[in-house]
mmCIF file of C-alpha atoms in Angstrom:
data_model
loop_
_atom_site.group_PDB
_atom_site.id
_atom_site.type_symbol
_atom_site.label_atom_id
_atom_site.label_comp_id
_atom_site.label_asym_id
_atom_site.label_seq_id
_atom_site.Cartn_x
_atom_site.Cartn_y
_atom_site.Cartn_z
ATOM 1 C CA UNK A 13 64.341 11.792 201.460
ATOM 2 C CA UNK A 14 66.217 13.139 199.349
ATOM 3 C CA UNK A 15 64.535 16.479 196.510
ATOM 4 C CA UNK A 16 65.584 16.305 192.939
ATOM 5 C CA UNK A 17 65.906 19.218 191.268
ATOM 6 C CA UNK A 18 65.261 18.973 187.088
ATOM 7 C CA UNK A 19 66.716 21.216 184.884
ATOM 8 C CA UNK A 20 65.399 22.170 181.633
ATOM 9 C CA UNK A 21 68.258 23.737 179.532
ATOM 10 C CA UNK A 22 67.058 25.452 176.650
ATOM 11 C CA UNK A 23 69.477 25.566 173.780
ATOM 12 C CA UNK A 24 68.500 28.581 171.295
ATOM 13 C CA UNK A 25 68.781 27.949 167.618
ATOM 14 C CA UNK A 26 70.509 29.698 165.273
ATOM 15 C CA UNK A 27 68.280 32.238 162.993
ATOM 16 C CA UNK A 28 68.549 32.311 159.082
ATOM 17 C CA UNK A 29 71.113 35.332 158.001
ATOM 18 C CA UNK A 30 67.480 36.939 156.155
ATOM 19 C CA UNK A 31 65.758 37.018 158.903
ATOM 20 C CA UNK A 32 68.461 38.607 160.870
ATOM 21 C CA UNK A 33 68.811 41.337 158.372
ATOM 22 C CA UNK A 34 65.133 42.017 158.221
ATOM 23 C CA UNK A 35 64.756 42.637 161.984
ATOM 24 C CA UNK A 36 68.064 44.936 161.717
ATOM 25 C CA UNK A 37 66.628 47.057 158.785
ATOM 26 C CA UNK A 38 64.919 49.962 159.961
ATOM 27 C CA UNK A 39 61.342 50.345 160.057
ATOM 28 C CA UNK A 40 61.050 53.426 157.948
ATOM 29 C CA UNK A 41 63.092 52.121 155.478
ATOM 30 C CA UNK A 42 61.415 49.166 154.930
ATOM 31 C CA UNK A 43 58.062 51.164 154.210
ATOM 32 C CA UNK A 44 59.729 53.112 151.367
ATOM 33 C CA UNK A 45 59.631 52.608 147.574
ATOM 34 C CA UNK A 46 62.487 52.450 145.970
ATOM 35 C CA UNK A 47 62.189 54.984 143.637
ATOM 36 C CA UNK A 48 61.842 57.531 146.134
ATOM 37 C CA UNK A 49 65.035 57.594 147.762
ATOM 38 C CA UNK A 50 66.795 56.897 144.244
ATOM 39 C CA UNK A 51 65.098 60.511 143.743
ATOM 40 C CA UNK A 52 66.887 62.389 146.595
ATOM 41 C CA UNK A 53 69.919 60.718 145.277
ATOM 42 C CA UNK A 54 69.854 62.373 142.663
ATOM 43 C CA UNK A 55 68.170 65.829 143.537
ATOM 44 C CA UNK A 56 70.850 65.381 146.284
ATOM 45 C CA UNK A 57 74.002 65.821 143.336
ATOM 46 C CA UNK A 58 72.395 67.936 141.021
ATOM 47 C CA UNK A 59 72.770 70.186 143.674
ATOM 48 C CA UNK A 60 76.260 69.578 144.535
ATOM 49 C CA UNK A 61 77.232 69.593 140.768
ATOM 50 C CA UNK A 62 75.463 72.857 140.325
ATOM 51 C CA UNK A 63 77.266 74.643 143.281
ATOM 52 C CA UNK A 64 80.576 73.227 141.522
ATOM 53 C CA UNK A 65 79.931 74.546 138.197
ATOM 54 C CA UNK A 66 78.627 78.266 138.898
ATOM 55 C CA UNK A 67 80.658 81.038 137.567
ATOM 56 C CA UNK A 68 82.318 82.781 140.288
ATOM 57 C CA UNK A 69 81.320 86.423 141.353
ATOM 58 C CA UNK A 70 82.702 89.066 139.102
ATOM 59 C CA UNK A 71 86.696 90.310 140.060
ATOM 60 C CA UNK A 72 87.211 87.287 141.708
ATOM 61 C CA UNK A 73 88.750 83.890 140.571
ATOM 62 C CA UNK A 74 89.110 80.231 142.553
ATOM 63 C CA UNK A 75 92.580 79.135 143.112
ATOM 64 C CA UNK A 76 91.941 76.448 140.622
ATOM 65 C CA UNK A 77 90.769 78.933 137.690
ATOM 66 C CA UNK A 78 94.172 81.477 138.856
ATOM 67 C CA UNK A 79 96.244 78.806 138.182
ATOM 68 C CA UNK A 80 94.525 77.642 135.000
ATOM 69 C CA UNK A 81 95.278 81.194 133.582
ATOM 70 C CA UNK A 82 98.637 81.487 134.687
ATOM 71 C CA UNK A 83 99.446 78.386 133.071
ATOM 72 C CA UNK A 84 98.023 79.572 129.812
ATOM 73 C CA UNK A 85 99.999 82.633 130.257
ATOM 74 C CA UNK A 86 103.498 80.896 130.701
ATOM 75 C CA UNK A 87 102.568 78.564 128.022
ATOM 76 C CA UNK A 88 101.956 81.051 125.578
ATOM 77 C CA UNK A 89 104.984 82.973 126.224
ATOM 78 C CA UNK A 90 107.046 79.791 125.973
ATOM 79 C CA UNK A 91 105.398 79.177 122.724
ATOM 80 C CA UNK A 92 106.485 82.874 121.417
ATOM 81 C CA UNK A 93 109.711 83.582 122.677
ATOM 82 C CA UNK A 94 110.667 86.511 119.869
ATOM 83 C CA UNK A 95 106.715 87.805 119.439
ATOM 84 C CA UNK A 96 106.869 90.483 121.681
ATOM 85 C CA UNK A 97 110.320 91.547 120.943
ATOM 86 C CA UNK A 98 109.335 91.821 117.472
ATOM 87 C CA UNK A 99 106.527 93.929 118.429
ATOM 88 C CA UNK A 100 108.215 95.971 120.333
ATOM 89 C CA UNK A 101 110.737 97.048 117.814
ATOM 90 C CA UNK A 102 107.754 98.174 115.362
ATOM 91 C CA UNK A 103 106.568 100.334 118.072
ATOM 92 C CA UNK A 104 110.132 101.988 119.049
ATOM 93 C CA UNK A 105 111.128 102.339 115.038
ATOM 94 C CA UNK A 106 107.531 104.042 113.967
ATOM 95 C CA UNK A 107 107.020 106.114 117.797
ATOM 96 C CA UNK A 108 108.422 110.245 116.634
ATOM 97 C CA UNK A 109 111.839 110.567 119.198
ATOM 98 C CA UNK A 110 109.230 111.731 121.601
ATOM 99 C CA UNK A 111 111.619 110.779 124.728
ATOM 100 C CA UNK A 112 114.724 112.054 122.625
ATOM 101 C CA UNK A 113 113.288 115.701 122.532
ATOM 102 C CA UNK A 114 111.988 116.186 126.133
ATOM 103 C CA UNK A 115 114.990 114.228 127.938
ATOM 104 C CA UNK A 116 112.442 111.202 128.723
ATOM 105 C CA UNK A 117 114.136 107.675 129.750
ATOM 106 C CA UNK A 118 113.104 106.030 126.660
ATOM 107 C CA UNK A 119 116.350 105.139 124.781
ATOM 108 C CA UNK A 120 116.209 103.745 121.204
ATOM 109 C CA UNK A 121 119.800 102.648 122.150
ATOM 110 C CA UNK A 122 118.288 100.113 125.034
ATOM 111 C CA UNK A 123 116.255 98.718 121.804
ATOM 112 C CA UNK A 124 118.406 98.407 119.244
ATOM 113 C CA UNK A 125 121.931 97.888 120.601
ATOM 114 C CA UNK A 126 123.509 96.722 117.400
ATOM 115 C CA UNK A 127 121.068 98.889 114.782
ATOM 116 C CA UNK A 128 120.600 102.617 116.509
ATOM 117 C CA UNK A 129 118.324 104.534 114.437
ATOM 118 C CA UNK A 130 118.941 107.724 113.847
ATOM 119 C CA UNK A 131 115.732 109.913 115.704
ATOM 120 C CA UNK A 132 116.825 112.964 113.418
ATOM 121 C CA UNK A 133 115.255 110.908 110.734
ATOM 122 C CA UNK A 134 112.054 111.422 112.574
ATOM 123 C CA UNK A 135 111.976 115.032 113.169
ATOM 124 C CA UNK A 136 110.738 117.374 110.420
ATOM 125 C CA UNK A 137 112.961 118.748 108.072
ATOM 126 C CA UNK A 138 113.478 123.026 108.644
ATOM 127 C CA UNK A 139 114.694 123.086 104.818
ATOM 128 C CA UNK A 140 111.868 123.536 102.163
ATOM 129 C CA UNK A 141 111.028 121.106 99.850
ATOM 130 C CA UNK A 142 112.589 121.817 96.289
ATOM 131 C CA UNK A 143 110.029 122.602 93.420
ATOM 132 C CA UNK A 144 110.849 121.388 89.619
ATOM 133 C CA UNK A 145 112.100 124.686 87.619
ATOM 134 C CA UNK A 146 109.392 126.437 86.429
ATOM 135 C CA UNK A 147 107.082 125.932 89.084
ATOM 136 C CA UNK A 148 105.848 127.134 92.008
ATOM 137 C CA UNK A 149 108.096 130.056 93.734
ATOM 138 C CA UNK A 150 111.165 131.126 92.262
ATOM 139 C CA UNK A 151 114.823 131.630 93.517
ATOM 140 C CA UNK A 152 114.940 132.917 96.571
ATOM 141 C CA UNK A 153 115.716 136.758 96.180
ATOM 142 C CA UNK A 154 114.425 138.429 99.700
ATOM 143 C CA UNK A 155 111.148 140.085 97.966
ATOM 144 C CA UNK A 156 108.544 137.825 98.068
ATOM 145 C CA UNK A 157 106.695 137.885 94.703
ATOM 146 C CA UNK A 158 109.663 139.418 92.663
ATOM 147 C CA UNK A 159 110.890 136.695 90.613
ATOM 148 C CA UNK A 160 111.218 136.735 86.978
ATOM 149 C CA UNK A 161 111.168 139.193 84.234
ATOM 150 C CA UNK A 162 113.226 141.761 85.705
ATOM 151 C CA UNK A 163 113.993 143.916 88.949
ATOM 152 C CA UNK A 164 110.918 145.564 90.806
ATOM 153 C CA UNK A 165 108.219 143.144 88.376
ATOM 154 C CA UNK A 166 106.388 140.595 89.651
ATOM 155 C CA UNK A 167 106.475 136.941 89.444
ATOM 156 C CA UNK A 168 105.495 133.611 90.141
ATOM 157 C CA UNK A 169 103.612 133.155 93.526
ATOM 158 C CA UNK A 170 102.841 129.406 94.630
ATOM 159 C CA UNK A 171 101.036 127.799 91.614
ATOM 160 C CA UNK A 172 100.021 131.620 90.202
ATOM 161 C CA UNK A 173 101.681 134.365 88.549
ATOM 162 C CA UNK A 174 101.662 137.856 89.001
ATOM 163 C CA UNK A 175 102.760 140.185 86.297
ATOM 164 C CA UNK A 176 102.241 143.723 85.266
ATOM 165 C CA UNK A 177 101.688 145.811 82.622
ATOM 166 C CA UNK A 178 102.100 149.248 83.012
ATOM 167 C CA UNK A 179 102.445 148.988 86.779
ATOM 168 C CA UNK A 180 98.769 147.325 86.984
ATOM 169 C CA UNK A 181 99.291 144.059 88.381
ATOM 170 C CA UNK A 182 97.413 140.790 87.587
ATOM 171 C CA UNK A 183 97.307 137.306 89.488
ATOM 172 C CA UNK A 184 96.137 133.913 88.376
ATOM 173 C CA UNK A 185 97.081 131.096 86.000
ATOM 174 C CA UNK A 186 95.602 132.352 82.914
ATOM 175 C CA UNK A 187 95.658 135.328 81.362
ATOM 176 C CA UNK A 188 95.007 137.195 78.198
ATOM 177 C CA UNK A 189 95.983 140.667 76.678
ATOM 178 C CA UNK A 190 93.992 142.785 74.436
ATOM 179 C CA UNK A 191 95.677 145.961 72.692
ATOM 180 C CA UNK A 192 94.372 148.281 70.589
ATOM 181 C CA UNK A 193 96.108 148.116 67.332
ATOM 182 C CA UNK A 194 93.783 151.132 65.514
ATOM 183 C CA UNK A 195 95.568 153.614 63.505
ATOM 184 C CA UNK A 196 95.675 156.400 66.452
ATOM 185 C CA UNK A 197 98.305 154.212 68.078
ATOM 186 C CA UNK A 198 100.796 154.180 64.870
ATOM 187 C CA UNK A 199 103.370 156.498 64.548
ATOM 188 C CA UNK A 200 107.215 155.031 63.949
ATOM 189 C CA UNK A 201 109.524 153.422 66.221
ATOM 190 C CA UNK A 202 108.582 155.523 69.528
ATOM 191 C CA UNK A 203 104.600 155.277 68.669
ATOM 192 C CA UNK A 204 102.208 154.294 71.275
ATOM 193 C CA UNK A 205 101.929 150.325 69.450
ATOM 194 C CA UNK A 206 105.439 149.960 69.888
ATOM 195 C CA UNK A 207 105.739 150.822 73.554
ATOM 196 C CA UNK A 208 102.507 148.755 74.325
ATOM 197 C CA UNK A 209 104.121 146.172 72.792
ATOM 198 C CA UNK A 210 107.449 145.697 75.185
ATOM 199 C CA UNK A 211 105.131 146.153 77.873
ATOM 200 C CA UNK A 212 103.422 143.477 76.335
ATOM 201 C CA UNK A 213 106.793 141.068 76.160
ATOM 202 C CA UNK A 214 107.696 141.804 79.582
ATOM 203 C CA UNK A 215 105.113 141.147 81.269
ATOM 204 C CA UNK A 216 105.030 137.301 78.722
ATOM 205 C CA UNK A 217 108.743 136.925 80.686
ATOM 206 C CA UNK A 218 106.472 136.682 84.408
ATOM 207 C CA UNK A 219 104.790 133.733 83.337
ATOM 208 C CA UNK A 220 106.221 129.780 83.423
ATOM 209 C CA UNK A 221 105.401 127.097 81.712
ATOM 210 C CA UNK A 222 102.183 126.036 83.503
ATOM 211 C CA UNK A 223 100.976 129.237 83.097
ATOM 212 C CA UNK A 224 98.686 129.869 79.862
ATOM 213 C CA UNK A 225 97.977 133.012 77.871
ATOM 214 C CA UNK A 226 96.582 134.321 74.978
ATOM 215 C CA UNK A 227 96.845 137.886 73.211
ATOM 216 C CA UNK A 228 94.401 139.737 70.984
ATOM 217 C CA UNK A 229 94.879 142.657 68.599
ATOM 218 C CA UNK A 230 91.928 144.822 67.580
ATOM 219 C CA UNK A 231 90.618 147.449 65.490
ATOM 220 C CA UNK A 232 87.239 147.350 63.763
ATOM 221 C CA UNK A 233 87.950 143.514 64.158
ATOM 222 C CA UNK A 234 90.207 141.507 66.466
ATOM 223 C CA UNK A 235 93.424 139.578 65.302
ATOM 224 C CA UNK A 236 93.714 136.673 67.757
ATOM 225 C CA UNK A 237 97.528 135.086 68.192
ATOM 226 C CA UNK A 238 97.308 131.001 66.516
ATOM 227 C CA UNK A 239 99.420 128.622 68.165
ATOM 228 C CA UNK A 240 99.580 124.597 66.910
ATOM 229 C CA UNK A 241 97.781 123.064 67.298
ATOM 230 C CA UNK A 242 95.299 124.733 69.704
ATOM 231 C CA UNK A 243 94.517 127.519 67.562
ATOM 232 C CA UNK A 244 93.131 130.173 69.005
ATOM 233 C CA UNK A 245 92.814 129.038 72.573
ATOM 234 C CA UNK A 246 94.945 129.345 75.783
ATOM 235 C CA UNK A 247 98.614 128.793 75.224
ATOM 236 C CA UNK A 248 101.027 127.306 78.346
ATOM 237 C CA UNK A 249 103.728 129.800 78.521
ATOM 238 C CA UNK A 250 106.744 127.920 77.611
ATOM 239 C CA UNK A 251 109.336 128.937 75.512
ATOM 240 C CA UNK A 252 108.552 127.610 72.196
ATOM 241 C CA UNK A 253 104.638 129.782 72.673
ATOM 242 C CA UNK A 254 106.874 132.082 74.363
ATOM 243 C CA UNK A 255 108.479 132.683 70.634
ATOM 244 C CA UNK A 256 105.628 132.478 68.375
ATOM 245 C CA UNK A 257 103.992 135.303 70.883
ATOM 246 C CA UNK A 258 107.137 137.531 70.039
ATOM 247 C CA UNK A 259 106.823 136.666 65.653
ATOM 248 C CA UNK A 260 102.721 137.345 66.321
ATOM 249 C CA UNK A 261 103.777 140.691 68.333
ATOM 250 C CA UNK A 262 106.205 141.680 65.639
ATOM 251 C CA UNK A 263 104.148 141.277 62.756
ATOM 252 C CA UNK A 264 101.628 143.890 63.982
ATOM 253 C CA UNK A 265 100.944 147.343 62.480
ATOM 254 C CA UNK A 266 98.439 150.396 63.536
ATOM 255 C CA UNK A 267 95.746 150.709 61.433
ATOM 256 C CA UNK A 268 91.665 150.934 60.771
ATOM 257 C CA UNK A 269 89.408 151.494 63.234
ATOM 258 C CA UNK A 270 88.457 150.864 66.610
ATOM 259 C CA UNK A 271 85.306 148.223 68.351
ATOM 260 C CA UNK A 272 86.072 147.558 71.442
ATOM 261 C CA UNK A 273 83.251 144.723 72.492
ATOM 262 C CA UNK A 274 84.106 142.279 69.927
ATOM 263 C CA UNK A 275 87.552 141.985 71.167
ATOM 264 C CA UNK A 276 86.287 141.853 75.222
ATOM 265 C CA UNK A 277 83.737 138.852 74.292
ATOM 266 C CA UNK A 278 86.707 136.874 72.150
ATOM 267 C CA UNK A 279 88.809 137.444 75.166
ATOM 268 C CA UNK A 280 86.558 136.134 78.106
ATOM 269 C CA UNK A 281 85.191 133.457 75.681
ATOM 270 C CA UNK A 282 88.192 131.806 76.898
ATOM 271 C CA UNK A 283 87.094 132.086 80.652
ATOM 272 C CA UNK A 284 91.094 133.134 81.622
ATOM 273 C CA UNK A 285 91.573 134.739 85.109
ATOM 274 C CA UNK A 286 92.857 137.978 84.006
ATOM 275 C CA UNK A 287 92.754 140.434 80.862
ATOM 276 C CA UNK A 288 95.197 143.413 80.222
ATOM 277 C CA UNK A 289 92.632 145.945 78.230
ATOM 278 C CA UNK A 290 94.735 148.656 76.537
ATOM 279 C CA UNK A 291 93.713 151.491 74.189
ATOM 280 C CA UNK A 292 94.013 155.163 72.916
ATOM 281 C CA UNK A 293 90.536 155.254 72.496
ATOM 282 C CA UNK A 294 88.572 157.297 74.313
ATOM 283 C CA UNK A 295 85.938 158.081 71.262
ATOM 284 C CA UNK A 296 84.245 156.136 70.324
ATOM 285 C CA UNK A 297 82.680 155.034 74.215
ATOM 286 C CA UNK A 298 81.274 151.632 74.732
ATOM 287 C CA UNK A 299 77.455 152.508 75.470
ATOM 288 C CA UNK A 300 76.056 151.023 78.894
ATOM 289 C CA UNK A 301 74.383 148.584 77.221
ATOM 290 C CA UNK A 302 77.773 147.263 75.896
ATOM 291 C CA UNK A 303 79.298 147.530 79.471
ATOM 292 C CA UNK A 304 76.305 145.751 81.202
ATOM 293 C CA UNK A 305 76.719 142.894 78.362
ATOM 294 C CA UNK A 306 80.214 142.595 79.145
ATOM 295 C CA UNK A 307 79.766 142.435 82.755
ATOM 296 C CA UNK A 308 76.996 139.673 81.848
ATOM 297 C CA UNK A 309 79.163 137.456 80.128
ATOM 298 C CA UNK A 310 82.141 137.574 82.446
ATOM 299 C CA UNK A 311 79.681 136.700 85.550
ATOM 300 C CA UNK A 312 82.756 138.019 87.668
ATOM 301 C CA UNK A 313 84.796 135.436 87.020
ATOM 302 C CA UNK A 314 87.511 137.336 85.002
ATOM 303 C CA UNK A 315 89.603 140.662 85.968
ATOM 304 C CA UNK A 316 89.648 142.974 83.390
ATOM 305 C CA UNK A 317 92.131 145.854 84.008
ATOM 306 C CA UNK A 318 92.206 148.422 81.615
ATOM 307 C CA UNK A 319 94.969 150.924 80.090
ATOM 308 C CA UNK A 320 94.336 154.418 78.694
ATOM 309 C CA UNK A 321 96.629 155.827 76.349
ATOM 310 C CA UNK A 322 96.438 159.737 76.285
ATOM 311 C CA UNK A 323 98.420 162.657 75.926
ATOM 312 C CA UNK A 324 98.807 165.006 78.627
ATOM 313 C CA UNK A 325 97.576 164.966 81.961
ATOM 314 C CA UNK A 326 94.634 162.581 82.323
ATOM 315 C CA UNK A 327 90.523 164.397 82.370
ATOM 316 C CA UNK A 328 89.066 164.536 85.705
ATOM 317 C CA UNK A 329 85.993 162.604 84.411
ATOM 318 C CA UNK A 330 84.662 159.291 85.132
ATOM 319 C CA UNK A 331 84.895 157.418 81.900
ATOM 320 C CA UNK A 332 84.049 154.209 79.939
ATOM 321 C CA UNK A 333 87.334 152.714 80.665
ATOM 322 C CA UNK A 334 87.045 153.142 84.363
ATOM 323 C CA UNK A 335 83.695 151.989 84.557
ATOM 324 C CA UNK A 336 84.465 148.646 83.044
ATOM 325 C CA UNK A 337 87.680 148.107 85.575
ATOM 326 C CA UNK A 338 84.824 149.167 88.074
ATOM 327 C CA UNK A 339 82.683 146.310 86.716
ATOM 328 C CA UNK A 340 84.953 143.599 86.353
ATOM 329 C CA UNK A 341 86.815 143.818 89.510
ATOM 330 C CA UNK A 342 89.489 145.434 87.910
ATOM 331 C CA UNK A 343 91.879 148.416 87.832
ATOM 332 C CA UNK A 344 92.217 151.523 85.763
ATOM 333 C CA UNK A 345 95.729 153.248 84.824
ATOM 334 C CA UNK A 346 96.435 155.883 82.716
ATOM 335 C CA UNK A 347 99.430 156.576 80.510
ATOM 336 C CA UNK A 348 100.488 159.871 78.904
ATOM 337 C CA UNK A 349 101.457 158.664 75.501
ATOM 338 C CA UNK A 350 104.366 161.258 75.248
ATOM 339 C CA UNK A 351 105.997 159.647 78.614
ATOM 340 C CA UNK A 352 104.983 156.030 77.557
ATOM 341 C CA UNK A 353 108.427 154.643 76.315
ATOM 342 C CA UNK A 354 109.924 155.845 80.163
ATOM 343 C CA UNK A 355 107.503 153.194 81.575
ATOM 344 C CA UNK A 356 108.769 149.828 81.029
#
């Protein structure tokens, strides 16, 4: 007898997609929120972003930020094609011909093809610089200091003068004279007035224009010289004072008496640099309280040289006249009357 073999086929179905993908998922994933893996998505490119961005270390640049700069660079330069030419000519016209002088490589000539400049231009000049007439030094005559009024005087020195009278020598910008005019120094043509007086008009020929002056005769009271319209004050040398100084000279006579410390205070009332003090007067003395008030009032800003007249050799004593030289920071001369017209 025959077996009989039954066979039970089993045909599988086909699953739903969902379910499929649910048993492929992982298990871990599955189990998590959401939320927390959309939060290491993000912590995860902050981070990235952040490495991106930093600044590199300093002295070094990435290849990106090198070529950034370079094509800034080429950019601006093809933007300004004449800038730094310009700028370069300012520099080689207002640089001293530095390279010029030591045999350097710089050539203004490389610059400036079609305009050279001339690098003399740039040096110093070894020729002084010319002073309006009147002013300043004078001609050039190879003794410093000797300018005007004569041979062997003095003259104008920078923005001073120096003059002289009766070989004591004076320096400033202002000065003043103040001459005995008592009746001791009359006496004619050759009397001791007269020859104080050329003394006088010489040593007026020293001064320019700039310089100012004023001159004072005295005997028991001082005459002072009034020029328009200042008056009685400092005069500027020129040679319109220059005259009226000469008429005022002129038209003075010996006579009277003699006080010697009303004529000193007129004279440094004016506050000038320098005062010519001359008289014949020995007698009568200025007391020490006259000297000392003198000296006061001047406060050493004034020189006040002074001038004996005398006849004969001079006394070997220390008198009035010396002491106020000594005072005043000033010097003392004496003339013998009888050899005063030889002095000029």
């Amino acid at each position: 007898m025959g077996t009989t073999f039954v066979a039970k086929v089993f045909v599988a179905e086909p699953r739903p997609a969902s379910l499929a993908a649910a048993e492929q998922t992982p298990a871990w994933q599955s189990r998590s929120p959401a939320w927390l893996v959309s939060l290491l998505l993000h912590m995860l490119l902050v981070v990235v972003l952040g490495y991106r961005v930093a600044p590199p270390q300093k002295g070094t640049a990435t290849p990106q930020q090198t070529q950034l700069l370079a094509s800034l660079e080429t950019a601006q330069q093809d933007s300004q094609p004449f800038a730094d030419a310009a700028e370069d000519a300012t520099e080689v016209a207002s640089a001293p011909a530095m390279g010029l002088a030591s045999g350097g490589p710089a050539s203004v000539q490389d610059v400036f093809d079609e305009a050279p400049l001339d690098a003399s231009s740039a040096l110093p000049s070894s020729e002084p610089a010319s002073l309006p007439a009147g002013e300043g030094l004078g001609a050039a005559s190879g003794t410093a200091g000797m300018t005007q009024g004569g041979s062997g005087r003095p003259g104008n020195v920078g923005g001073m003068a120096r003059t002289s009278v009766y070989g004591v020598v004076g320096e400033g910008q202002t000065f003043v004279y103040v001459f005995d005019r008592s009746g001791s120094m009359g006496g004619g043509g050759d009397s001791p007035l007269a020859a104080a007086k050329a003394q006088l008009l010489a040593s007026l020929e020293d001064l320019g224009p700039t310089h100012r002056f004023q001159i004072i005769f005295y005997n028991q009271d001082p005459t002072i010289m009034k020029i328009p319209p200042g008056g009685a004050s400092l005069a500027f040398a020129n040679e319109q004072n220059k005259l009226i100084a000469r008429q005022f000279v002129a038209s003075i006579t010996a006579t009277g008496g003699t006080e010697h410390e009303a004529a000193l205070t007129l004279a440094l009332k004016l506050r000038p640099d320098v005062v010519f003090f001359l008289t014949d007067a020995d007698e009568p003395a200025m007391t020490p309280v006259q000297l000392a008030r003198i000296a006061r009032l001047n406060g050493g800003r004034t020189s006040i040289h002074t001038i004996e007249f005398g006849v004969g050799p001079p006394a070997r004593r220390h008198n009035f006249l010396r002491q106020l030289a000594q005072d005043n920071a000033g010097q003392y001369v004496y003339v013998d009357v009888t050899r005063a017209n030889a002095v000029r």
